[in-house]
Short mmCIF file of C-alpha atoms in Angstrom, two decimals:
data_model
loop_
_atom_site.label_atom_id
_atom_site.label_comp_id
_atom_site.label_asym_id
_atom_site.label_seq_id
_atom_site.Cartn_x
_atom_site.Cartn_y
_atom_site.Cartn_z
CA UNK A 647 -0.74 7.82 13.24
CA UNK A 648 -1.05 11.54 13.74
CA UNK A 649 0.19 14.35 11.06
CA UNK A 650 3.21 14.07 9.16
CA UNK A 651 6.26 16.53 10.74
CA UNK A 652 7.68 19.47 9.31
CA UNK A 653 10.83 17.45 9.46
CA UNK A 654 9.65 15.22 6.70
CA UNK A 655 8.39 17.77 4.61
CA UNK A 656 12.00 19.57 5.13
CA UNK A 657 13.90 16.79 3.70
CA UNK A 658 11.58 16.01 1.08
CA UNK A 659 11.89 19.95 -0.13
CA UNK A 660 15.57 20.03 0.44
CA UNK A 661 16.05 17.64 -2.22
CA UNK A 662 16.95 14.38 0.39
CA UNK A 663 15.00 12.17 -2.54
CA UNK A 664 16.16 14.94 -5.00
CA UNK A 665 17.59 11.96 -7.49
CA UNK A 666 13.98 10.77 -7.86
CA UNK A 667 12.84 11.35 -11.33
CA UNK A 668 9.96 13.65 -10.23
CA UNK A 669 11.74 17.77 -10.11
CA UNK A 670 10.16 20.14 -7.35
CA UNK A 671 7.78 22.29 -9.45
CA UNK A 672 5.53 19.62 -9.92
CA UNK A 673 7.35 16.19 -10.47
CA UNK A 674 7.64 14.81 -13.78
CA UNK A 675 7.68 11.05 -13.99
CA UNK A 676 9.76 10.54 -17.09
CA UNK A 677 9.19 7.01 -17.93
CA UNK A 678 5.43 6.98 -18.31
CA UNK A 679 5.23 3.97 -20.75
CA UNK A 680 3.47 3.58 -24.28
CA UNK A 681 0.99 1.19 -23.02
CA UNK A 682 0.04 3.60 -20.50
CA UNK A 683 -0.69 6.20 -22.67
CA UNK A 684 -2.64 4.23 -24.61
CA UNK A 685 -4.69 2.83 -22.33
CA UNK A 686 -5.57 5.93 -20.87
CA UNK A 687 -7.16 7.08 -23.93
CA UNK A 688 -9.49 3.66 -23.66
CA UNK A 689 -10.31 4.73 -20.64
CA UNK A 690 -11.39 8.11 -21.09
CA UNK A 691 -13.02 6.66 -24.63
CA UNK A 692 -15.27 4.03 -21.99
CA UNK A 693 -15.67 6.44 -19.37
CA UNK A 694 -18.16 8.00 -21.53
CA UNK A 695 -21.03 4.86 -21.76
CA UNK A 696 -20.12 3.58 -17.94
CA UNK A 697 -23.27 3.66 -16.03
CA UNK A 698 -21.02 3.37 -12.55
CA UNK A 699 -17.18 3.39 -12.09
CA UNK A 700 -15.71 1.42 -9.17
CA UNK A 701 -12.69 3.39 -8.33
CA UNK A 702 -10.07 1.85 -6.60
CA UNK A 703 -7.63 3.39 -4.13
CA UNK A 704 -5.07 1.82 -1.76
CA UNK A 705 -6.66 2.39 2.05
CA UNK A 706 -3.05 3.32 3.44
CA UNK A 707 -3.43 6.62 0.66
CA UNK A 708 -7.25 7.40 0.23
CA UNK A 709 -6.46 10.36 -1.52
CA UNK A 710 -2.27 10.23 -2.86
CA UNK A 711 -3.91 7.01 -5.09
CA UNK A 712 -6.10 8.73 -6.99
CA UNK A 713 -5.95 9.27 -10.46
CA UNK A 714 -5.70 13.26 -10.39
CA UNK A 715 -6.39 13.50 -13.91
CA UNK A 716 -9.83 11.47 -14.09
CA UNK A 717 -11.17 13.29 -11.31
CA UNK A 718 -12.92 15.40 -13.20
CA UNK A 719 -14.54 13.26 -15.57
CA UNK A 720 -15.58 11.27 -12.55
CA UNK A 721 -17.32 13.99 -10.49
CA UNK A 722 -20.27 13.44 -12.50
CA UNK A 723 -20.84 9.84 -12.59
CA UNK A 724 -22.24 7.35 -10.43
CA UNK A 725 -18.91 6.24 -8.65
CA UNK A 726 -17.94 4.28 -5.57
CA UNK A 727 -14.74 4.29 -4.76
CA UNK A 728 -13.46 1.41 -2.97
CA UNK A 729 -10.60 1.36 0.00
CA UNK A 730 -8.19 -1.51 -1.17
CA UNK A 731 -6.44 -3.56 1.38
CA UNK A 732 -7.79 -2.47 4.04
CA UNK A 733 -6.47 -5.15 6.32
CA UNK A 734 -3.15 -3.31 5.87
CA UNK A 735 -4.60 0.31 6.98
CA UNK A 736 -5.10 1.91 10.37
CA UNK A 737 -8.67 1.01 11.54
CA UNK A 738 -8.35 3.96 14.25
CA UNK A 739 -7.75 6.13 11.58
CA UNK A 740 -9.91 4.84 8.41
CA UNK A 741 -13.16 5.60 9.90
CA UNK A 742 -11.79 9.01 9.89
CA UNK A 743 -11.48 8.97 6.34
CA UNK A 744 -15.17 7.21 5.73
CA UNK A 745 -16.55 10.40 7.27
CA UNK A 746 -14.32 12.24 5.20
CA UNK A 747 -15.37 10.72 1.88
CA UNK A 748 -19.24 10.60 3.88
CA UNK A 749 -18.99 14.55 4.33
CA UNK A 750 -17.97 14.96 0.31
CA UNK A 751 -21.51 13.47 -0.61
CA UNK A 752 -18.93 10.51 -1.91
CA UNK A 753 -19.84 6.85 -1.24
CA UNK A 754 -16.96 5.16 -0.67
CA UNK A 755 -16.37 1.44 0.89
CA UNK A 756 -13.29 0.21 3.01
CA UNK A 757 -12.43 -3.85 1.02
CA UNK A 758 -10.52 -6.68 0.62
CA UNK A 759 -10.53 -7.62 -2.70
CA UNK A 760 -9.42 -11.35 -1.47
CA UNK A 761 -12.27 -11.57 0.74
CA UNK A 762 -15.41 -12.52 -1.08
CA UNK A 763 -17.98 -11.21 1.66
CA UNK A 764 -15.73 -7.97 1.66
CA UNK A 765 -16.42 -7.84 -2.09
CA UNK A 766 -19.86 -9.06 -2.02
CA UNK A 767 -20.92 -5.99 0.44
CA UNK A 768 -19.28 -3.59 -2.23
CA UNK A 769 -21.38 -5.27 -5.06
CA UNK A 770 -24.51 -4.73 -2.74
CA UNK A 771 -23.75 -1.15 -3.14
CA UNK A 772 -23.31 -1.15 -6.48
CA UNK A 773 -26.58 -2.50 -7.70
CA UNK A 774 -28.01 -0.36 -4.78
CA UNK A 775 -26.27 2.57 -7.08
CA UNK A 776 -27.60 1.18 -9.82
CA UNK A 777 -31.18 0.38 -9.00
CA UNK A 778 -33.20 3.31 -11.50
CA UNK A 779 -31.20 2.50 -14.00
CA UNK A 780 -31.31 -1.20 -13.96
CA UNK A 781 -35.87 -0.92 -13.87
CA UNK A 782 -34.47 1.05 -17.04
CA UNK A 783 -31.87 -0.28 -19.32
CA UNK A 784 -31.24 -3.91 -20.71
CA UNK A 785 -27.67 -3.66 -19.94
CA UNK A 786 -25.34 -1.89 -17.63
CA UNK A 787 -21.72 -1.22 -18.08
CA UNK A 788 -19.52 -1.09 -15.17
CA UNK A 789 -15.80 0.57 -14.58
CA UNK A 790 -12.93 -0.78 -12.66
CA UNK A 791 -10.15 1.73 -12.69
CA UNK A 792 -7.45 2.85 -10.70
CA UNK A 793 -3.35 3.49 -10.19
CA UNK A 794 -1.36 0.58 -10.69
CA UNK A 795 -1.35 -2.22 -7.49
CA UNK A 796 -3.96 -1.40 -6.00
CA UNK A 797 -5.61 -4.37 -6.41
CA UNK A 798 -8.15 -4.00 -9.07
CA UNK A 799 -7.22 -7.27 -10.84
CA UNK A 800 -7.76 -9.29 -7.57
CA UNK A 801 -10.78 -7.44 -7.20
CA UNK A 802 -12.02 -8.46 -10.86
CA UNK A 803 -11.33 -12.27 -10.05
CA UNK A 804 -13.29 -12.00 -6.56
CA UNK A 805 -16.17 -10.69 -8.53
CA UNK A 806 -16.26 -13.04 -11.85
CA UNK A 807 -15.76 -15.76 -8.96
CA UNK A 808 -18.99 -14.80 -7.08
CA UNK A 809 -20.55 -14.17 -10.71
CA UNK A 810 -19.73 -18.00 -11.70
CA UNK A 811 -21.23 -19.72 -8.50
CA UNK A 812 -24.59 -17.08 -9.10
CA UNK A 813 -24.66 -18.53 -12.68
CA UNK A 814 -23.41 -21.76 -13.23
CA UNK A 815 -24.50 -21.73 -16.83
CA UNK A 816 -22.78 -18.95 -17.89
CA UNK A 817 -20.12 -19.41 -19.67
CA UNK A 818 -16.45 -19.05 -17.54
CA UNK A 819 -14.71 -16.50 -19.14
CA UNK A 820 -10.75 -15.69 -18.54
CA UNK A 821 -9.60 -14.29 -15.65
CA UNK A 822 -7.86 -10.96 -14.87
CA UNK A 823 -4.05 -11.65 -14.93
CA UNK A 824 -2.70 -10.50 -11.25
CA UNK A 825 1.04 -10.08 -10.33
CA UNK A 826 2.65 -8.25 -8.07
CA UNK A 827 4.47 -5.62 -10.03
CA UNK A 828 2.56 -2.69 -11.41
CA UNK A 829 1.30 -2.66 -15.24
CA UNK A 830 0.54 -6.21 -15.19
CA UNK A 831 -2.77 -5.99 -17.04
CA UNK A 832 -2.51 -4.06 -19.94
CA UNK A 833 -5.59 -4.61 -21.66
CA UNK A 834 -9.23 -3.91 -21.03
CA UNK A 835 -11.08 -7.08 -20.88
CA UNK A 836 -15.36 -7.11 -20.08
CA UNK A 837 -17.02 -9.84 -17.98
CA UNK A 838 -20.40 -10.45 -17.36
CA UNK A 839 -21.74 -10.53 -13.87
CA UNK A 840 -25.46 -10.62 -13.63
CA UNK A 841 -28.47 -11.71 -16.63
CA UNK A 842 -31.66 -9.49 -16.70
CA UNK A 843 -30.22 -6.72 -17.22
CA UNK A 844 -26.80 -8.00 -18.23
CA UNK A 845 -24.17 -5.80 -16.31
CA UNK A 846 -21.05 -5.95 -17.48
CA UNK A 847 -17.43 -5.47 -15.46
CA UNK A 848 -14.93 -4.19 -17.01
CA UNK A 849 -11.18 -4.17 -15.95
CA UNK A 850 -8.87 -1.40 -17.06
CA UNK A 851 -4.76 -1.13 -16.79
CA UNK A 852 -3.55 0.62 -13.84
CA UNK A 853 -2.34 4.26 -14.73
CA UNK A 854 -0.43 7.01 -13.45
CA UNK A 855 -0.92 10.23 -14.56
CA UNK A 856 2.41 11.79 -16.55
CA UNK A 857 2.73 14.30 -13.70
CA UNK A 858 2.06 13.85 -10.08
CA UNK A 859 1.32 16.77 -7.67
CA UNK A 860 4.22 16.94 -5.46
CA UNK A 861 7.54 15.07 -4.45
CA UNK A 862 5.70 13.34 -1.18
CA UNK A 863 2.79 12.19 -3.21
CA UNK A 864 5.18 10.11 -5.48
CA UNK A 865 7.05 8.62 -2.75
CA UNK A 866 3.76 7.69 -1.18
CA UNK A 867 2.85 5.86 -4.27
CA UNK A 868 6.14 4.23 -4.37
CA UNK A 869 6.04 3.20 -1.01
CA UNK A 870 2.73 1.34 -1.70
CA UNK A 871 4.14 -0.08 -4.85
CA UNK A 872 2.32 1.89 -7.25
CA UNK A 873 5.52 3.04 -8.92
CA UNK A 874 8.10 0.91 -9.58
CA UNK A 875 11.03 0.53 -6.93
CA UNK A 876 13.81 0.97 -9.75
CA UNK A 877 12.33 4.55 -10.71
CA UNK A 878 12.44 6.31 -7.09
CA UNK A 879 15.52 3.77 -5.48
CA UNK A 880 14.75 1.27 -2.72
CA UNK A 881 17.07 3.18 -0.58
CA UNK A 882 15.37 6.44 -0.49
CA UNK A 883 11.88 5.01 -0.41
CA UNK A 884 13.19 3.19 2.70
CA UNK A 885 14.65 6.45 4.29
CA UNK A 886 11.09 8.51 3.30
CA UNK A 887 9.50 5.61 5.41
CA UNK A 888 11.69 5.96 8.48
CA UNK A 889 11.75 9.63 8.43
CA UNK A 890 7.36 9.49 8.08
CA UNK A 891 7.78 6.83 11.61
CA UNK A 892 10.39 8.82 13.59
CA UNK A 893 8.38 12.00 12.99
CA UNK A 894 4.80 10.15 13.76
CA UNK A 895 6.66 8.61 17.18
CA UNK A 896 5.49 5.00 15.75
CA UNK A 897 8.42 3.20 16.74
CA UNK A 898 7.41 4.06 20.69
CA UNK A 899 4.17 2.20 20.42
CA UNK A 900 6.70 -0.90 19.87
CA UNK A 901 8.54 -0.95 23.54
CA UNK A 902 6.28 -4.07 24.27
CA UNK A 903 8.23 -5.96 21.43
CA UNK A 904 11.30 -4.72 22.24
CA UNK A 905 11.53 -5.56 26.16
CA UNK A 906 10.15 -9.24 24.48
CA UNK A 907 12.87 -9.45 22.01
CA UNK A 908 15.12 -8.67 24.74
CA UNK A 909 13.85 -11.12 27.06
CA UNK A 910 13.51 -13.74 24.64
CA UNK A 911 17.84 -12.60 23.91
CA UNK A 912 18.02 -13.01 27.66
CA UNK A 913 16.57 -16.55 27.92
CA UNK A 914 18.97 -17.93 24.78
CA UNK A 915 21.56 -16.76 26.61
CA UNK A 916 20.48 -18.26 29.97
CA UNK A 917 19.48 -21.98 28.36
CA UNK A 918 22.89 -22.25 26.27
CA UNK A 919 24.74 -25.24 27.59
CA UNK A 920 28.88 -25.29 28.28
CA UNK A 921 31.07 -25.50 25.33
CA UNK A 922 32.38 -28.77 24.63
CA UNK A 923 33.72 -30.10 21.71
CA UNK A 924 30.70 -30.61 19.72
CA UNK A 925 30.03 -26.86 19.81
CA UNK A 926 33.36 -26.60 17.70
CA UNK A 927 32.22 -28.39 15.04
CA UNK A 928 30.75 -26.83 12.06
CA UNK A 929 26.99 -26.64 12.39
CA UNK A 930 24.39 -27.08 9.08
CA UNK A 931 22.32 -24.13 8.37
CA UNK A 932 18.67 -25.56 9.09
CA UNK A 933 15.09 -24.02 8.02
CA UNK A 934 13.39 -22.47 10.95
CA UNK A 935 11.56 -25.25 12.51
CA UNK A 936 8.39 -23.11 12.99
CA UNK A 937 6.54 -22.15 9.80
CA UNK A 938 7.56 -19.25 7.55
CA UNK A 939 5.07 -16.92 9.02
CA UNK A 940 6.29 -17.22 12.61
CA UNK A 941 9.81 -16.50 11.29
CA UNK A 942 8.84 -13.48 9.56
CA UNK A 943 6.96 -12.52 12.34
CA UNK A 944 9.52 -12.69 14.22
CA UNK A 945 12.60 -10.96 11.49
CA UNK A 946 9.66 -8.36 12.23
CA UNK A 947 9.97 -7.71 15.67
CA UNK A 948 13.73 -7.54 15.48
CA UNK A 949 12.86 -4.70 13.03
CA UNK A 950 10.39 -2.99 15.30
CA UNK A 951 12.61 -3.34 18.54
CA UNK A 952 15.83 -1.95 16.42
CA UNK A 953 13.18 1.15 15.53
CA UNK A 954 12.11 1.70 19.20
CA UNK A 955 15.65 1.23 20.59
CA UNK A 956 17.52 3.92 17.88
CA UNK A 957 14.16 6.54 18.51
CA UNK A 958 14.03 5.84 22.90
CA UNK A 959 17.92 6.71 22.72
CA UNK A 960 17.58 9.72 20.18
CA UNK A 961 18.08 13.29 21.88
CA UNK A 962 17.37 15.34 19.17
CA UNK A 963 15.31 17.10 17.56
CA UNK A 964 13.04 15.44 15.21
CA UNK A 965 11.69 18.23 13.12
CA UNK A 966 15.41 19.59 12.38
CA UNK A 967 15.66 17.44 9.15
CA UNK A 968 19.62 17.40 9.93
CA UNK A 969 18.95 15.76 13.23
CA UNK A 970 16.59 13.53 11.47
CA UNK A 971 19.09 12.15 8.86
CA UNK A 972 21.26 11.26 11.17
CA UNK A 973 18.89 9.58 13.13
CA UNK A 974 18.00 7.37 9.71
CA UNK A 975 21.65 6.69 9.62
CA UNK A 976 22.05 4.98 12.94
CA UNK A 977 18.56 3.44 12.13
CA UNK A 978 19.72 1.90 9.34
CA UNK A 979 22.92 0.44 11.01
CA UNK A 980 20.46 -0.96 13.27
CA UNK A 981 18.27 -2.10 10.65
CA UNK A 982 21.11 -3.79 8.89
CA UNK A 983 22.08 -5.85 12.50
CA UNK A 984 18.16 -6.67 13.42
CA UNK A 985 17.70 -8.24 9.80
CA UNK A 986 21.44 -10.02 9.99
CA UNK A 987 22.71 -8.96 6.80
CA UNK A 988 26.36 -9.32 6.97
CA UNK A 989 28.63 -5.96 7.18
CA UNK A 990 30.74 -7.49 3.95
CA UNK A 991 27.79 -7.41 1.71
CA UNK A 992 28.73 -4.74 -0.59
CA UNK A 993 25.28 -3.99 -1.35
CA UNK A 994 23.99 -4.11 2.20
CA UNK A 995 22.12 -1.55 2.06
CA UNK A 996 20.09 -1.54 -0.63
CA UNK A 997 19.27 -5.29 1.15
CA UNK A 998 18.27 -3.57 3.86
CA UNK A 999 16.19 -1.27 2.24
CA UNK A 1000 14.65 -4.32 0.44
CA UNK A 1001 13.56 -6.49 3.31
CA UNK A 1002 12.57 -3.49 5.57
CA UNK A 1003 10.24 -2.20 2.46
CA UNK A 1004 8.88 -5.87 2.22
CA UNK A 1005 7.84 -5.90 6.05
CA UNK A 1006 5.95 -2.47 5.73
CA UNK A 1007 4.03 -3.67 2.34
CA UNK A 1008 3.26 -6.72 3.80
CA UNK A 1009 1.97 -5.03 6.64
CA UNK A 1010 4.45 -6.64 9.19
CA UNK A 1011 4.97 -3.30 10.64
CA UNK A 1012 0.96 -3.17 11.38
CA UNK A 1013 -1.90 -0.93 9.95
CA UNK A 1014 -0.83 2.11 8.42
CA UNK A 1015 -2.07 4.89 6.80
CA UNK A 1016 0.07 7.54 5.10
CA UNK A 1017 -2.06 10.17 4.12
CA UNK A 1018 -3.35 12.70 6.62
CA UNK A 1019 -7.47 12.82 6.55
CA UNK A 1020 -8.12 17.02 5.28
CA UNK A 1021 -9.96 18.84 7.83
CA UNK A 1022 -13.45 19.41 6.65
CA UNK A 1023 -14.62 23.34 7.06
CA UNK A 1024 -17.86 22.94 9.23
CA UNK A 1025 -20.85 24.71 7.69
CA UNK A 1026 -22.73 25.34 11.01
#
């Protein structure tokens, strides 16, 4: 997925998201909760006896998930920061950003946090990172932190699971609380994951910082679920998203599922028997026979052949951002015909914007990253 288009950043400036509650100078979020707050001062009050922090980001924004205002308490502590769900990222393009994070002096480690040999490897590194202090000190404290859904919760689990089945003795303690909204955890909570030295994990709240950079870097986050839909609007989360694949070309890598779709359109129509009296008569609404991944699978490739069809047929030009709205417009049209939502529903589009967002998070769409990898000055 090459560079985001000027057309994009056009929109974005001209105010196409304006009603997001983040203004142009620098983007205000205005509902930064209490327990937020709060917890950020925890954070900042444990940052200061960590021996390691294990900062997580989301792999599909290496650097838009990154908690801009611990950076610089972080630059001088023993840190890895860990690429969350990577099964949902670009793999062409993440090795990029390894070499990236490699040419910082910054270790950093592509994971599932559902996968315990993905989680296992990043523990390796850990006690790799940790190895003069642990011939030192009788016990080790380390950080979990990151934005909120990015996974550090499941991550916690994974590790107090591989810490229970290392020491059976030890006593189990309670688990990280997961969900799939952001702010779920919203205390900090320690568990113990290795005996001589004891090392301790500890789990922290997910949190934003009161004031994010710029316009795009907010609907990034909200496009990976790390702000809540109801702050930015499903709708114009949905139309950031289509605007960032029209101006990438994505939808054009899809014209294998869309001359499928079609043929598979071709053969329904081809195998339907004669009407006859039977056919009259109303017909129950079944489950898909086939399980509930093949039929999202396949509400996916209606998506992705409605995307290539709108973008193969567009004449425009896809950096004018007027060009590109209208574009959206047909797109979602399309959108609204691929994922059968009925032109009555008064609130059709805001379904649309809904199940089309679910696809992308879910990763239905494919890998994906966001964020484009900075170009790295040579020093030769």
């Amino acid at each position: 997925m090459g560079v985001v288009g000027d057309g994009v950043k056009k929109i974005v400036k001209k105010g196409f998201v304006g009603e997001m509650n983040l203004n142009t100078g620098g983007g205000k979020i205005n509902w930064f909760p209490g327990h937020m707050a709060a917890a950020t001062r925890a954070i900042n009050s444990r940052l200061k006896v960590a021996d390691l922090v294990i900062e997580v980001r989301d792999s599909r924004i290496p650097l838009s998930s990154a908690n801009q205002d611990l950076q610089p308490r972080l630059s001088d502590k023993r840190r890895v920061i860990a690429l969350n769900k990577k099964d949902l990222a670009n793999p062409n393009i993440m090795h990029k950003w390894i070499d990236y994070f490699s040419s910082c002096k910054q270790d950093c480690l592509p994971i599932n946090a559902h996968s315990r040999s993905s989680v296992q490897k990043l523990l390796e590194l850990v006690e790799l990172k940790l190895k003069e202090k642990i011939a030192k000190e009788p016990t080790l404290l380390v950080m979990v932190i990151g934005v909120p859904n990015v996974g550090k919760s499941a991550l916690i689990n994974c590790i107090h699971q591989i810490a229970s089945s290392r020491f059976p003795e030890q006593e189990r303690k309670k688990r990280a609380k997961v969900g799939p909204l952001p702010g779920v955890t919203q205390d900090i909570a320690g568990f113990k994951i290795a005996q001589r030295p004891s090392i301790y994990v500890l789990d922290t709240p997910g949190v934003l910082v009161p004031t994010i950079s710029d316009i795009e870097t907010g609907l990034k986050l909200a496009l990976a679920g790390s702000v809540k839909d109801s702050v930015v609007g499903e709708e114009r989360i949905a139309q950031y998203l289509l605007a960032v694949l029209n101006t990438r070309q994505t939808p054009l890598h899809w014209r294998n599922v869309h001359n499928s779709t079609l043929k598979g359109l071709q053969s329904e129509t081809d195998d339907k028997p004669d009407y006859n009296v039977k056919n009259l008569l109303p017909k129950r609404r079944s489950v898909p026979v086939s399980s509930n991944i093949q039929y999202v699978e396949g509400v996916a490739k209606e998506v992705q052949s409605a995307l290539y069809s709108t973008l193969s047929e567009f004449r425009g030009d896809l950096e004018d951002e007027n060009e590109l709205e209208v574009l959206i417009e047909q797109q979602f049209t399309a959108l609204q015909k691929a994922l059968k939502i009925s032109n009555k529903a008064n609130e059709a589009r805001m379904m649309v914007s809904k199940k089309f967002l679910t696809l992308f998070r879910a990763g239905k769409l494919g890998p994906f990253i966001l964020d484009d990898v900075p170009i790295v000055a040579s020093h030769s």
